[in-house]
XYZ file of C-alpha atoms in Angstrom:
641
model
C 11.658 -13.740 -47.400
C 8.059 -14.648 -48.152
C 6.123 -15.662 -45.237
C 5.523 -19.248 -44.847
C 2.597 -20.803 -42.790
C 3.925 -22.654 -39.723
C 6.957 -20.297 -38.630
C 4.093 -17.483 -39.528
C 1.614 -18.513 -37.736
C 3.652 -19.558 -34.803
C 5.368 -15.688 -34.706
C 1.562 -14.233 -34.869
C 0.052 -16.260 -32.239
C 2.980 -15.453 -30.095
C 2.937 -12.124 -29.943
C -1.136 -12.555 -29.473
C 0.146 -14.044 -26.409
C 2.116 -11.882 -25.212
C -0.200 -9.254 -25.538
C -2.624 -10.895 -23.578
C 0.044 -11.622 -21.034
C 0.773 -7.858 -20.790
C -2.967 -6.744 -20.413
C -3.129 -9.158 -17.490
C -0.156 -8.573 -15.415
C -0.532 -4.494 -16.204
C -4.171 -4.240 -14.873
C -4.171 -3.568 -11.261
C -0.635 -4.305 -10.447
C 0.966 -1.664 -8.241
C 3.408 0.783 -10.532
C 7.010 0.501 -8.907
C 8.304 4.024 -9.247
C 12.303 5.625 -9.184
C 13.755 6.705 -6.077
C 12.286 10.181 -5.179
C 15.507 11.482 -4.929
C 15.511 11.229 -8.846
C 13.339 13.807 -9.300
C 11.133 16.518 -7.713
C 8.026 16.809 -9.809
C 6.215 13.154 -9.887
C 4.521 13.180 -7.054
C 2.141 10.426 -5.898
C -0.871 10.249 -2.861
C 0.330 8.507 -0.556
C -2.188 5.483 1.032
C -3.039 2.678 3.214
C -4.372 -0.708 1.476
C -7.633 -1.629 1.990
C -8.226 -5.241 3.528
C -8.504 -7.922 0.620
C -11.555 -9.889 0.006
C -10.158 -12.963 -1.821
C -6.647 -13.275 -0.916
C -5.651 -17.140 -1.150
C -2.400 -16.440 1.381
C -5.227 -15.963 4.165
C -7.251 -19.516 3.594
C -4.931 -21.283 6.418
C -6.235 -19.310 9.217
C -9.422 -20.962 8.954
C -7.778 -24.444 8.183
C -6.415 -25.041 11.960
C -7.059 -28.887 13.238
C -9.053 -26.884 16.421
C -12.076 -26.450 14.321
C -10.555 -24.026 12.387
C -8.771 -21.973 14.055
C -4.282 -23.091 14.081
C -3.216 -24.760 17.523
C 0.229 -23.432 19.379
C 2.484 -26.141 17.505
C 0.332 -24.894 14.335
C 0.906 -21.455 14.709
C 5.028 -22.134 16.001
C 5.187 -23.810 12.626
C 3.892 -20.642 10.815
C 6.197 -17.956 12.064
C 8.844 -20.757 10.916
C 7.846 -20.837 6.959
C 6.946 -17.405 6.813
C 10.748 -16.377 8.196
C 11.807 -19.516 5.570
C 9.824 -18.077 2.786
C 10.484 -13.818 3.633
C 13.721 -13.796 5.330
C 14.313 -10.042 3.876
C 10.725 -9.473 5.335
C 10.859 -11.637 8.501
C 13.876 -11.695 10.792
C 15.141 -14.355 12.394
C 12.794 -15.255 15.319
C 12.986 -14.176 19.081
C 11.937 -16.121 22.059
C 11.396 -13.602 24.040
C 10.404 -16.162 27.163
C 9.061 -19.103 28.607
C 5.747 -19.758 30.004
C 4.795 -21.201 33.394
C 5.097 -24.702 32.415
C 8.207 -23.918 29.644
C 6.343 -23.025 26.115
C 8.541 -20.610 24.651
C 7.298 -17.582 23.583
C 7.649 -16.346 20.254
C 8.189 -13.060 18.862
C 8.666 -12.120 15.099
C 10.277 -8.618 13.963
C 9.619 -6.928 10.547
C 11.199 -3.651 9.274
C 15.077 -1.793 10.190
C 15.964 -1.978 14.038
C 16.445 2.213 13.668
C 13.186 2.968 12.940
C 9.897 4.017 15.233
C 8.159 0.568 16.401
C 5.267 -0.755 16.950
C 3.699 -3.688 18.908
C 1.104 -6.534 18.360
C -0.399 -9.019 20.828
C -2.656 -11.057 21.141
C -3.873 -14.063 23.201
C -3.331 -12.313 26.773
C -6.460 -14.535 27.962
C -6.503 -17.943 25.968
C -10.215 -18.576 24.971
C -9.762 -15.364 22.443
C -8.547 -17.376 19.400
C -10.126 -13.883 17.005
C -7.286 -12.244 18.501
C -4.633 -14.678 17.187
C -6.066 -15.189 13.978
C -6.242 -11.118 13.135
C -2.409 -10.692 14.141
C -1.789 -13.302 12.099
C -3.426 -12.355 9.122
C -1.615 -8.743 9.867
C 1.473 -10.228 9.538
C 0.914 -12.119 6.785
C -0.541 -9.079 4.830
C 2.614 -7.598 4.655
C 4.314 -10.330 3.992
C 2.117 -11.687 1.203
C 1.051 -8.181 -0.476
C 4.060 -6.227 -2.366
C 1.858 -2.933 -2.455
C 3.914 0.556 -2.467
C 2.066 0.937 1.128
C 3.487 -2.090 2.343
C 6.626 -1.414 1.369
C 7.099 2.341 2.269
C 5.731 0.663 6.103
C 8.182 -2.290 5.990
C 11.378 0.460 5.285
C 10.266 2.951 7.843
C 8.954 0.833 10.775
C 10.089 -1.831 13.600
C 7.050 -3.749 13.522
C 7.083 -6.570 16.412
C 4.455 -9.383 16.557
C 4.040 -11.486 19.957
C 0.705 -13.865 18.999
C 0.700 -15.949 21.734
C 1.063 -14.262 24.786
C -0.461 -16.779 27.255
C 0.530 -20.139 25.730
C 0.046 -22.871 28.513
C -3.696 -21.780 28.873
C -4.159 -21.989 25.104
C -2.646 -25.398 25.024
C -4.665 -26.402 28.041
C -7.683 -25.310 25.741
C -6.878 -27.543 22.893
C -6.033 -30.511 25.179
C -9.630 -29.983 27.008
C -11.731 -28.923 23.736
C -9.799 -30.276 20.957
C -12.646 -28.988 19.033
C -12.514 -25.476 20.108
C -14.616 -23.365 22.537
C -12.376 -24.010 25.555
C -12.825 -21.394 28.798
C -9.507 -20.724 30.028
C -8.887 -17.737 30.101
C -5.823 -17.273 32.508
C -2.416 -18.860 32.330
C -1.846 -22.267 34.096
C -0.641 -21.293 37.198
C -2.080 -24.041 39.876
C -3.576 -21.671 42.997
C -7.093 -22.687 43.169
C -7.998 -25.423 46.005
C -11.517 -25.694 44.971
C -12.655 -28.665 43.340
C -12.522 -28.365 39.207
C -9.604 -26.401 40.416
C -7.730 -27.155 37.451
C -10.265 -24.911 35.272
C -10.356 -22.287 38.077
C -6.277 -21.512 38.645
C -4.021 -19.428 37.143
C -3.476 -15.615 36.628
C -5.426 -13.560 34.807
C -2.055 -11.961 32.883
C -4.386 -8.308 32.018
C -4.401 -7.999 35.456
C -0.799 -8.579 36.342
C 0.561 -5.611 35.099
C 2.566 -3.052 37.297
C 1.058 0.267 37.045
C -2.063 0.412 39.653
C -1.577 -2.996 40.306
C -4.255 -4.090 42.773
C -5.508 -0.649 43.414
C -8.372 -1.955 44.243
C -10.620 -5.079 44.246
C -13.085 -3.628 42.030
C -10.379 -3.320 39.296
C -8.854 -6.765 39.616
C -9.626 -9.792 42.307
C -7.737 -10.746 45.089
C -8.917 -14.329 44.976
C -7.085 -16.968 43.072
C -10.062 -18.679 41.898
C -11.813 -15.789 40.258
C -10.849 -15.249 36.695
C -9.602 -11.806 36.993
C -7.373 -12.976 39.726
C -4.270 -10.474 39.746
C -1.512 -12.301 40.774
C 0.205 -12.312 44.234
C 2.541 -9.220 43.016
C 3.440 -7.058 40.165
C 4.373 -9.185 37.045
C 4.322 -12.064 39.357
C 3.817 -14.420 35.893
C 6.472 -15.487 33.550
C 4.652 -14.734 30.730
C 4.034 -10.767 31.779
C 7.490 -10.489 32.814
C 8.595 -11.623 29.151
C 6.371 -8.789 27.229
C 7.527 -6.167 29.892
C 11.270 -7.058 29.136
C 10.509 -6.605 25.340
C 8.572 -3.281 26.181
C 11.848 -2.056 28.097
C 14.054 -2.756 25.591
C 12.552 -1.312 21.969
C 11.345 1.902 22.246
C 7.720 1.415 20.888
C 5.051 4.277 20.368
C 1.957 2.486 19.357
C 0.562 -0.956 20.305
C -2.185 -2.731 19.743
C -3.022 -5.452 22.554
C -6.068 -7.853 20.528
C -8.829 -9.205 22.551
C -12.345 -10.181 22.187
C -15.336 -9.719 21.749
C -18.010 -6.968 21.045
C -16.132 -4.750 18.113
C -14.841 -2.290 21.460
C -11.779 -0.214 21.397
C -10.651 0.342 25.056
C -7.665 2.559 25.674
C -6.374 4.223 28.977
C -7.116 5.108 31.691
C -8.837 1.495 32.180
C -8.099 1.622 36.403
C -10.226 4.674 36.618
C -13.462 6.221 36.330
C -12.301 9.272 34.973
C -9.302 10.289 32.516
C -8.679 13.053 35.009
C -4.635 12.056 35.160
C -4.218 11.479 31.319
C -2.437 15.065 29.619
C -5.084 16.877 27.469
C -2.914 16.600 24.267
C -2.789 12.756 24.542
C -6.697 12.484 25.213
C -6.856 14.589 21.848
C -3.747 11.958 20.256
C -6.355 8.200 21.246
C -9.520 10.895 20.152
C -7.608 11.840 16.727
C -6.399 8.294 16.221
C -10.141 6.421 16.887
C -12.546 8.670 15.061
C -10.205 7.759 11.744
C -12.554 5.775 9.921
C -10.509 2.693 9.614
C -11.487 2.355 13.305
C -15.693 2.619 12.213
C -16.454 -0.859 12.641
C -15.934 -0.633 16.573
C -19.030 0.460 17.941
C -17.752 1.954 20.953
C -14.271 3.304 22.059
C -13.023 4.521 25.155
C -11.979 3.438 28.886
C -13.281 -0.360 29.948
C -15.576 2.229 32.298
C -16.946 4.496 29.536
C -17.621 1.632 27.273
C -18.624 -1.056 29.698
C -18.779 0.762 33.131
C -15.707 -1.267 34.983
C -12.395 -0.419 35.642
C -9.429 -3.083 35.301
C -6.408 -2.429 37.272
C -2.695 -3.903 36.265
C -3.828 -4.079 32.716
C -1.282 -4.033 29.871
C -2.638 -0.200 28.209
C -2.304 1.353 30.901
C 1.255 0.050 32.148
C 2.381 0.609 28.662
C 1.073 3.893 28.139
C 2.011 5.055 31.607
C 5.570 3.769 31.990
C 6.625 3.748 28.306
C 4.502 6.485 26.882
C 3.647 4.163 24.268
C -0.103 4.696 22.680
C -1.458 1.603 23.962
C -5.354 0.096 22.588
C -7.022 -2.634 23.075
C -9.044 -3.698 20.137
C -12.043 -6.340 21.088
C -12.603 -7.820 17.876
C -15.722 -9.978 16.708
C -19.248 -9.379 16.938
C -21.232 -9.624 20.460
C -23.085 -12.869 18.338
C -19.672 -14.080 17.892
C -18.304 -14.771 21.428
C -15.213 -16.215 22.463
C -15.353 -18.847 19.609
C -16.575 -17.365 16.540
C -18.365 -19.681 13.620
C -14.903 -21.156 12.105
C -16.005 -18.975 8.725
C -15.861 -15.404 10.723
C -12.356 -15.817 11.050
C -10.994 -14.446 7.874
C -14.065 -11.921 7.640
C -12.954 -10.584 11.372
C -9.479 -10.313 10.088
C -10.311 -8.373 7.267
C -12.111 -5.640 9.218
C -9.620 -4.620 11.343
C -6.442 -4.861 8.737
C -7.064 -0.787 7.984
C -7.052 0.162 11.475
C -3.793 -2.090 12.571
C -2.033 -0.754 8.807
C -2.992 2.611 10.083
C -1.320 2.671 13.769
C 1.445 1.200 11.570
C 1.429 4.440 9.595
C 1.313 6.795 13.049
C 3.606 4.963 14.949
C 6.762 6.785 12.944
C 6.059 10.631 11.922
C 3.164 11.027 9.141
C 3.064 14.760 7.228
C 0.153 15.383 5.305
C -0.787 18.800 3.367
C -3.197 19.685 5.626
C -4.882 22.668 4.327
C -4.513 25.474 1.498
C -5.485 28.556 1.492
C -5.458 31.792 -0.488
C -5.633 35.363 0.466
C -5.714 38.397 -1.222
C -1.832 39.405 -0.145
C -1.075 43.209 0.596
C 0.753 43.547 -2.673
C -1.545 44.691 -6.022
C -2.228 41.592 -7.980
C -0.460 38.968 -5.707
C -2.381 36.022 -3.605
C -0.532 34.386 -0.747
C -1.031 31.058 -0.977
C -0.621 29.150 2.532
C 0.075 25.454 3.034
C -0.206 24.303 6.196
C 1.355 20.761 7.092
C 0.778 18.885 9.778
C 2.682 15.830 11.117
C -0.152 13.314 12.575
C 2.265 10.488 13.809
C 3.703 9.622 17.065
C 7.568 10.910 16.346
C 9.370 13.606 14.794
C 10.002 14.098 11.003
C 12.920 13.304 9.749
C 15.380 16.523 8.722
C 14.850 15.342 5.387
C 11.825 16.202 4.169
C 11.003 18.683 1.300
C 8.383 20.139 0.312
C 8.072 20.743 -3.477
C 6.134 23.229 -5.364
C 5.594 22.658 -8.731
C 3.909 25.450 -11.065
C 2.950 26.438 -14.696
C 5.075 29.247 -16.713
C 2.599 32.111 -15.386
C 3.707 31.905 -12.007
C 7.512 33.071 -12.061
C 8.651 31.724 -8.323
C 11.711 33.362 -8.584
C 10.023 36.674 -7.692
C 7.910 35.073 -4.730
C 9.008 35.374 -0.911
C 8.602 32.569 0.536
C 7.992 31.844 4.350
C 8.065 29.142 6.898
C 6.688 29.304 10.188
C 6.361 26.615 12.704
C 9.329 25.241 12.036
C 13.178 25.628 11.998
C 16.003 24.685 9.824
C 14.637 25.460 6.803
C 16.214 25.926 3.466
C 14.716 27.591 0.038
C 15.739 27.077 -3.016
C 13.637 28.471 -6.548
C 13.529 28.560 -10.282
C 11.197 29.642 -12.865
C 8.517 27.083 -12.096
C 9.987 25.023 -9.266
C 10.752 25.394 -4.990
C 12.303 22.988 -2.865
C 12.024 23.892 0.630
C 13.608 21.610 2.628
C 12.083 21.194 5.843
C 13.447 20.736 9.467
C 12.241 17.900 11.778
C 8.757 18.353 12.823
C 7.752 17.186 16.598
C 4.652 14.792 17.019
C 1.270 16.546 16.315
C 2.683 19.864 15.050
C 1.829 22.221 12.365
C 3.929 24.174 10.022
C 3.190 26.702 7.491
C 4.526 27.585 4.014
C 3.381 30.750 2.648
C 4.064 31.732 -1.439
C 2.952 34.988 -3.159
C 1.540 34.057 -6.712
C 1.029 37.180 -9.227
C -2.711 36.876 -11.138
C -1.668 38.628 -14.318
C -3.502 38.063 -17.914
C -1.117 35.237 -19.225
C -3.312 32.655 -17.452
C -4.277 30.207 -20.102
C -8.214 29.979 -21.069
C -8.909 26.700 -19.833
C -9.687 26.539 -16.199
C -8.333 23.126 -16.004
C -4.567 23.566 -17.712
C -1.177 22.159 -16.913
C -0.025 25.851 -17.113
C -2.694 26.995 -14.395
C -2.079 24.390 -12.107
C 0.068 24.196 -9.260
C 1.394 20.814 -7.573
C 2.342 20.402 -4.135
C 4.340 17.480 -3.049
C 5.763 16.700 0.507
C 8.472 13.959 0.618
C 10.069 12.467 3.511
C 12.773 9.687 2.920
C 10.872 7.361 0.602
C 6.916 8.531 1.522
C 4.705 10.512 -0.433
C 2.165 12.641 0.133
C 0.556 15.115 -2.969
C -2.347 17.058 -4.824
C -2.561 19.440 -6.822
C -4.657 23.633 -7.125
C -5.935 25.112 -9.956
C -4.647 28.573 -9.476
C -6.597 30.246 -12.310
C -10.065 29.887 -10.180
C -8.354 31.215 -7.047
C -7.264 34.185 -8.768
C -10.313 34.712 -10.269
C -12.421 34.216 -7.031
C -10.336 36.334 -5.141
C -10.501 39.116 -7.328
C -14.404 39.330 -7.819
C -13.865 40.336 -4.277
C -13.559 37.212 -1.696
C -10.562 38.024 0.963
C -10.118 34.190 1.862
C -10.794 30.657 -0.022
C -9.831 27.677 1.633
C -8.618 25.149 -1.308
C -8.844 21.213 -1.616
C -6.309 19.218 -3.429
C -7.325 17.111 -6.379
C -6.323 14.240 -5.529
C -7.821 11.197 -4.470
C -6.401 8.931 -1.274
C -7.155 5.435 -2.529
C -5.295 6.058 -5.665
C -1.887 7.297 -7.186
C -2.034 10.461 -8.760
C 0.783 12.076 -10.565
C 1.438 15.686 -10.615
C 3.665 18.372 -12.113
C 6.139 16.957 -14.475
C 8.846 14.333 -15.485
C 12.429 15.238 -14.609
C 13.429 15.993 -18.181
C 10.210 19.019 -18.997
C 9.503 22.205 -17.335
C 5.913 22.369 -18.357
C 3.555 20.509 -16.424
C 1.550 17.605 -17.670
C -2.041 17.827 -17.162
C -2.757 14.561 -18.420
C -1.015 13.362 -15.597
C -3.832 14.037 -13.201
C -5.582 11.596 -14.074
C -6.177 8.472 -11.936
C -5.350 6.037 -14.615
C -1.487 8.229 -15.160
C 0.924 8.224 -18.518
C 2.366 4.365 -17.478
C -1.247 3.370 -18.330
C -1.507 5.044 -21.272
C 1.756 3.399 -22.491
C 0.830 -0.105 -21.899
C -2.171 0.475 -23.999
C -0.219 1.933 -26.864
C 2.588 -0.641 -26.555
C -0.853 -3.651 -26.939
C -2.494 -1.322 -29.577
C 1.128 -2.020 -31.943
C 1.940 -5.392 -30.405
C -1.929 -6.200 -31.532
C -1.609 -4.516 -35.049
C 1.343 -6.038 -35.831
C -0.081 -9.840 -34.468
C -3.267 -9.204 -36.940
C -0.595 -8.475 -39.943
C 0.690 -11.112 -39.964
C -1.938 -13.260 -39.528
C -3.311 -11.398 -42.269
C -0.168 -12.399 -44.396
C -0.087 -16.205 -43.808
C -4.141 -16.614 -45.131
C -2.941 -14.888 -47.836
C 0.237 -16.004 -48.644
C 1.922 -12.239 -49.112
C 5.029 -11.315 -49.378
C 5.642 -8.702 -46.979
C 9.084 -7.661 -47.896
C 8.105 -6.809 -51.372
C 4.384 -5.199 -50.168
C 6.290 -2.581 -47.959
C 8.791 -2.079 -50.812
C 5.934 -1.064 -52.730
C 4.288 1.097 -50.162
C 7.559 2.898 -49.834
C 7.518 3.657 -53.744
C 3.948 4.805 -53.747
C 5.212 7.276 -51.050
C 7.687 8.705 -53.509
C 5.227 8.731 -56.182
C 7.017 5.989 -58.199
C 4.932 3.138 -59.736
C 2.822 0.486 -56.614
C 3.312 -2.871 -59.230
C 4.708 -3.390 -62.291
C 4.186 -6.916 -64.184
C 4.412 -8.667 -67.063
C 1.796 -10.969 -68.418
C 2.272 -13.373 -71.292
C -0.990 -14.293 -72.428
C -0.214 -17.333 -74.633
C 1.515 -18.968 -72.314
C -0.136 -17.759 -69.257
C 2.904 -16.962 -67.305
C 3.396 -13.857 -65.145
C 6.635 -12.165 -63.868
C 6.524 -9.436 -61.627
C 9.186 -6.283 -61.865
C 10.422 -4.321 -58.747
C 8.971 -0.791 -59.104
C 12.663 0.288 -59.737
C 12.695 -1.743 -63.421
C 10.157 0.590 -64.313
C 10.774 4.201 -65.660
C 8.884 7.396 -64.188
C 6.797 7.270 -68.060
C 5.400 3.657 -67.604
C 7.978 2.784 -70.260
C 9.266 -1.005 -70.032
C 13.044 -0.975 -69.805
C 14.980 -2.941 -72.005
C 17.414 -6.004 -71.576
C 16.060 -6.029 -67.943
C 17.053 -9.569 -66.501
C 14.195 -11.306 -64.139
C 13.035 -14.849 -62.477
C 10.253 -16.212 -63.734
C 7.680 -17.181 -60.755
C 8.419 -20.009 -58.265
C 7.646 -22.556 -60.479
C 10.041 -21.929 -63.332
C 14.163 -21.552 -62.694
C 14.321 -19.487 -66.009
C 15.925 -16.269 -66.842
C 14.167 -14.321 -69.283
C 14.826 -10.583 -70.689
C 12.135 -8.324 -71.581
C 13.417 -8.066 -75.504
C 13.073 -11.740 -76.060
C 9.420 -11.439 -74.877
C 8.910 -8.311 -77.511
C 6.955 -10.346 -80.290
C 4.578 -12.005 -77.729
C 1.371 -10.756 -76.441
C 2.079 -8.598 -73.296
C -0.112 -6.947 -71.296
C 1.930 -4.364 -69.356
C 0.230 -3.044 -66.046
C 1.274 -0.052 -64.282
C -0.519 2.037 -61.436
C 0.996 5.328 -62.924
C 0.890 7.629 -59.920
């Protein structure tokens, strides 16, 4: 069993690979958890990705033959492959209609049919190739990126992408400006009589919309020739007709309708001069959703009359929002300095910036719970604080019925003593043990608040440290297959409150970009406090698994210079661990040979045994016994212990 050279060498550097292997493919690569119907206690913060800056899945969006930026037949040929290369991602493809002059128009679907949906367009007027490009790289983000955001979004939403709304005018542009920087903007429609009539006709299709259609002239134009020419009726154009059919039959709640340029954010009303007809609570739901700051790169964001002081009448927003109730926005993307045609290396960088805001609206187009607030007050009975937990659901549907809320705590705090509440909400159950409540919660309506209120009892068997498992207690709120968590020290609210304070308000430690664990594993009823921590125990593991897989590498490296034999090297550590004799050997000095004894031929006195059979070493094939050896010159060596 000695260890020879090449097979040696070849194990070592092996597992030297694979160590380097696992260091790799370990750092930064999203953890894939258990179902959280497993298990109550590992909880995790839920959040959106931020957009990439080096993703190579992106480069083709800049590699169109229009200087840049992917032609119709280009784009077509996209939304093919990607359904080809994702089908459990991509569905099959919809044509959802034909244009003026017969160009289908394609729709792609991601996510279950039964879930809340949500709606991308872009390319509404045809010189805005930004707006194509950024729902493209949208949907190619969560195709591309397997991140435990994308996936929770891909399970829980109907996610519907329409890039090209207005096809014939973007055509017309590549025909005309094969290079890019073409100026139609409406569809192809042939109504103007005037000559270079071909660049003046069409519809403008933002205008062609049915709700306040041709209000008035200020709003939209009356005059074929003019490029926000409205149409001779209501969804007069193919091409409107086909988004307003898709409109009527999914149920959407959000939308995002790209444009450009000028890094605006219009939303309705856009006919008016004043959002005098809008409901107050859905002013506050476009004011809530805008001042997130995935949404800070637009510099403005309102009506087209607060932002740019016009109104546009028979525009998509406002039909959508009106008619449908959907939560309808119009993003402008680009800088002013970028225009219609942006520099052909702005396209990715445009992208980029507005991949939070469209993962967002995403997010708040199904229901999204978040722990809102905690808060303790000193509670009316001696030595108890009422902790409250107010959630609040910021999407644009109701919760689902499942969703729990679990409280996780350390052995001071005996929850089966505590009362809980629940106000806000109905159909709630309760269930409690030592350290543990599950309170499942009933569905929660759009923009509503519930609260969860638990007595905790300060008494003296709070541990010292302010920051132990045993004083801390972990809040998790779980609906379906999303997250949301963090995590109060309730050692420092007891001892606030009882210096005299009637109220603190309490933050959760936990941090929104990253996954936290809280409370425990399935199997312990302690909490872990070492699994606060940002880096979390499957970190620590992989370094511990490449600490041995290292160690064990270097060994045997260590061996084959050397020429050791392990076998008999641990065999000898083992003895020296029962106090028996490391080595024991033999040396004949006259002839120079030397034969080595296992430690067991040995007594516990050092003595040599007699009659003891051995091999001579690798070079001889002789059997020799200690007594024939007696009248030679032996050196006997023992490390006595």
């Amino acid at each position: 069993l000695r260890v020879h050279g090449g097979i040696g060498l070849m194990l070592s550097r092996a597992l030297l690979l694979w160590a380097f292997v696992l260091a790799v493919s370990s750092h930064g690569a999203p953890h894939r958890k258990s179902d959280p119907s497993q298990y109550a206690s590992k909880v995790f913060v839920q959040s959106l990705s931020t957009p990439l800056q080096s993703e190579s899945w992106g480069t083709e969006l800049a590699s169109g033959s229009m200087n840049g930026y992917l032609t119709y037949n280009e784009t077509v040929d996209l939304l093919h492959r990607l359904q080809k290369s994702f089908p459990h991602l991509v569905s099959a493809l919809h044509v959802i209609g034909h244009s003026l002059e017969g160009r289908e128009l394609w729709a792609v679907r991601m996510g279950p049919v039964d879930k809340p949906a949500v709606l991308f367009t872009a390319l509404h007027h045809s010189r805005e190739p930004a707006s194509l490009s950024t729902v493209l790289y949208i949907l190619l983000h969560l195709c591309h990126e397997h991140t435990r955001t994308t996936s929770e979004l891909l399970s829980q939403r109907q996610i519907w992408f329409v890039p090209i709304v207005n096809p014939d005018g973007y055509v017309f542009n590549e025909r005309r400006w094969p290079n890019g920087g073409g100026e139609m903007r409406k569809n192809r429609r042939s109504n103007c009589h005037r000559n270079h009539g071909d660049l003046l006709s069409g519809v403008d299709l933002n205008r062609n919309y049915g709700y306040k259609w041709a209000m008035d002239d200020e709003g939209s134009d009356p005059n074929p020739c003019d490029e926000s020419y409205r149409g001779a009726e209501p969804f007069s154009e193919p091409e409107t007709q086909s988004i307003r059919d898709l409109v009527l039959s999914i149920n959407f709640t959000a939308a995002f309708n790209y444009h450009s340029y000028g890094n605006l954010l219009t939303y309705p009303y856009n006919y008016a001069k004043r959002q005098s007809d809008m409901p107050l609570q859905d002013v506050h739901i476009f004011e809530e959703l805008v001042a997130d700051p995935s949404f800070s790169h637009f510099l403005r964001k309102g009506s087209a009359y607060a932002l740019l002081r016009y109104v546009a009448n028979g525009e998509s927003d406002d039909w959508m929002y009106r008619e449908r109730g959907v939560i309808s926005l119009s993003p402008e993307v680009g800088a002013e300095a970028d225009g219609y045609w942006p520099n052909p290396h702005r396209i990715l960088p445009i992208a980029r910036e507005n991949l939070a805001s469209a993962l967002l609206l995403i997010d708040r187009a199904g229901s999204s719970l978040m722990i809102e607030t905690v808060t303790a007050t000193v509670s009316k009975q001696n030595g108890c604080v009422d902790l409250v937990v107010r959630i609040v659901n910021r999407g644009l549907a109701s919760s689902s019925p499942n969703t729990t809320l679990f409280i996780q705590a350390g052995s001071p705090v005996n929850l089966t003593t505590a009362v809980l509440s629940v106000t806000g909400i109905n159909d709630t159950s309760i269930r409690l043990n030592l350290t543990r409540a599950s309170i499942q919660l009933g569905s929660m309506v759009r923009r509503s608040h519930a609260s969860v209120r638990l007595p905790i009892q300060c008494d003296s068997s709070l541990g010292d440290s302010v920051d132990s498992s045993s004083n801390r207690i972990g809040l998790a709120l779980v609906e379906e297959s999303r997250w949301a968590c963090g995590s109060v020290l309730i050692r420092s609210v007891c001892s606030t409150l009882v210096s005299g304070s009637q109220r603190l308000e309490l933050s959760l430690s936990s941090n929104a970009s990253e996954e936290v664990c809280v409370g425990t594993t399935p199997t312990s009823e302690t909490p872990d406090s070492s699994a606060t921590s940002s880096t979390g125990s499957d970190g620590r593991q992989t370094i511990v698994v490449l600490l041995v897989v290292s160690g064990v590498a270097l060994i045997l490296l260590y061996a084959v210079h050397h020429r050791i034999d392990l076998v008999n090297w641990f065999q000898n550590l083992r003895c020296r661990l029962r106090g028996q004799p490391r080595f024991t050997r033999l040396v004949n000095s006259e002839e120079g040979s030397m034969f080595e004894l296992p430690p067991s031929a040995a007594t516990s006195q050092g003595q040599l045994p007699t009659n003891h059979m051995m091999a001579a070493d690798d070079d001889s094939d002789s059997n020799l016994s200690i007594s024939s050896l007696a009248d030679s010159e032996l050196e006997w060596i023992a490390d006595s212990p």
